[in-house]
Amino acid sequence: MMSRILFVFFLFLSLISCDSASKREKEIEKIPLDFKIVRFDKLFAEASPQSLPQLKEDYPYLFPKQFADSVWINKMKDTIQLEINREVAKKYPDFSETEDEFYSLFQHVKYYFPEFAVPDVLTITSEVDYKNKTIYTGDYLFVSLDTYLGEDHKFYIGIVEYFKRNFTKDQIVPDAANSIAEKYVPRAKARTFLANMIYYGKLLYLKDIWLPKQSKWRKIGYTQEQWEFAENNEEMVWRYFVDNELIFDTDSNLAPRFLYPAPFSKFYLSLDAETPDRLGQYIGWQMVKSYMDKNEVSIKQMLNTDAEIIFNNANYKPKK
């Protein structure tokens, strides 16, 4: 009898939560926005030495003054740049679908952070600078389209697989959301593994609420299989962290083992090769979610809350 009552109670809570989320999404859909998508990659590809002065006048922030015009003219003629132009034009003849995704992303950021100034989005090429795929400055959001041509593209030969798997079109908006989130999440003050886990957890929490229609694995940059491993082994991962007293450890090697992109997470166990990388980020995300579910705090308060306070009040219990 008691189990039936509990089932009905939790079903009731679930229905209330779903109804609340639906109302919130309807409110978000009404938020008006005014921004532009500028295909600067196309503008530069079609430019000539004669039209360069006008291009520089229109987009001065893309032409650092320390570089002479000859640098840009030579780039226009460069065979590698010309090939990049062709490949990007072939992959992205139209950008309207991604523009709609940006519109939704910006609406969600604006809803949770009303002071957010919606940036113009400029698509560029960067000679495959995959360490800076998206850059958010406040006024502008830059997207390097030559880093989103598909993981098997010939330009990416020699780049490690764990980077290449996210060189895809459907990763553009999650990457952009991460660049924006970095402006709102203070860097970890402490050097502990916990502080850094919570830092990434806060970033992922923002991406989660800003991109409700995106798959969970895209938000963290996993494949679906990697996500399923993380979900199915959450308790094992957390137990390893606790049993090996890593939570408050300040060892700098913990970041490359569990927080940074890598072929896999490094438990120094035989199963390592089967694990996804960045499992510390995943645990930090779940901890922040637990904290927000169980405490009456605003998102802005959470973002400025110390990692240990979040840890102590999250009552985090990993899935079994």
XYZ file of N, CA and C in Angstrom, residues 10 28 32 41 44 46 48 77 80 92 111 128 154 159 176 180 185 187 214 216 222 234 253 258 279 287 294 300 306:
87
model
N 4.984 10.561 -6.447
C 6.061 10.945 -7.357
C 5.540 11.190 -8.772
N 9.462 31.424 -22.936
C 10.753 31.648 -23.603
C 10.554 31.854 -25.099
N 11.375 38.287 -27.773
C 11.833 38.808 -29.072
C 13.343 39.040 -29.071
N 32.672 34.189 -43.698
C 33.468 33.240 -44.485
C 33.195 33.414 -45.968
N 34.597 36.929 -47.243
C 36.040 36.934 -47.473
C 36.391 36.088 -48.686
N 34.704 35.704 -51.314
C 34.310 36.413 -52.537
C 35.023 37.748 -52.693
N 38.070 40.647 -53.094
C 39.216 40.869 -53.987
C 40.079 41.966 -53.376
N 44.643 34.613 -51.981
C 45.196 33.823 -53.092
C 45.776 32.490 -52.637
N 45.685 26.854 -49.863
C 45.034 26.174 -48.736
C 43.761 26.910 -48.342
N 28.247 24.129 -46.038
C 27.304 25.092 -45.473
C 26.801 26.087 -46.534
N 16.244 34.550 -21.072
C 15.234 34.259 -20.055
C 15.873 34.133 -18.672
N 41.467 25.713 -39.424
C 41.173 24.580 -38.549
C 41.793 24.770 -37.154
N 38.923 15.283 -44.689
C 40.359 15.159 -44.980
C 41.209 16.211 -44.269
N 44.658 14.644 -36.619
C 44.094 15.149 -35.364
C 43.512 13.959 -34.601
N 28.873 26.804 -28.819
C 28.594 28.230 -28.619
C 28.014 28.471 -27.226
N 29.471 30.938 -24.143
C 28.691 31.935 -23.413
C 28.688 31.614 -21.922
N 30.202 31.688 -15.442
C 30.670 30.792 -14.385
C 32.052 31.227 -13.906
N 35.699 31.100 -12.428
C 36.699 30.028 -12.369
C 36.830 29.521 -10.932
N 18.285 19.611 -26.983
C 19.495 18.899 -27.375
C 19.643 17.623 -26.560
N 21.434 14.909 -24.246
C 22.356 15.094 -23.124
C 23.801 14.874 -23.571
N 29.774 13.959 -25.839
C 29.943 12.514 -25.869
C 29.213 11.930 -27.074
N 27.823 5.475 -13.114
C 27.965 6.670 -12.271
C 28.369 6.318 -10.848
N 47.498 16.310 -11.661
C 47.320 15.239 -12.638
C 45.876 14.753 -12.731
N 40.692 13.125 -15.564
C 39.228 13.044 -15.463
C 38.460 14.276 -15.918
N 34.996 12.140 -17.198
C 33.972 11.645 -16.272
C 33.864 12.520 -15.019
N 26.182 16.514 -9.678
C 26.209 17.084 -8.331
C 25.515 18.451 -8.305
N 17.508 20.229 -4.741
C 17.236 20.057 -3.310
C 17.405 21.328 -2.477
N 21.806 32.247 -10.348
C 22.913 33.178 -10.113
C 23.565 32.924 -8.751
N 30.337 28.484 -3.370
C 31.572 27.712 -3.272
C 31.310 26.218 -3.488
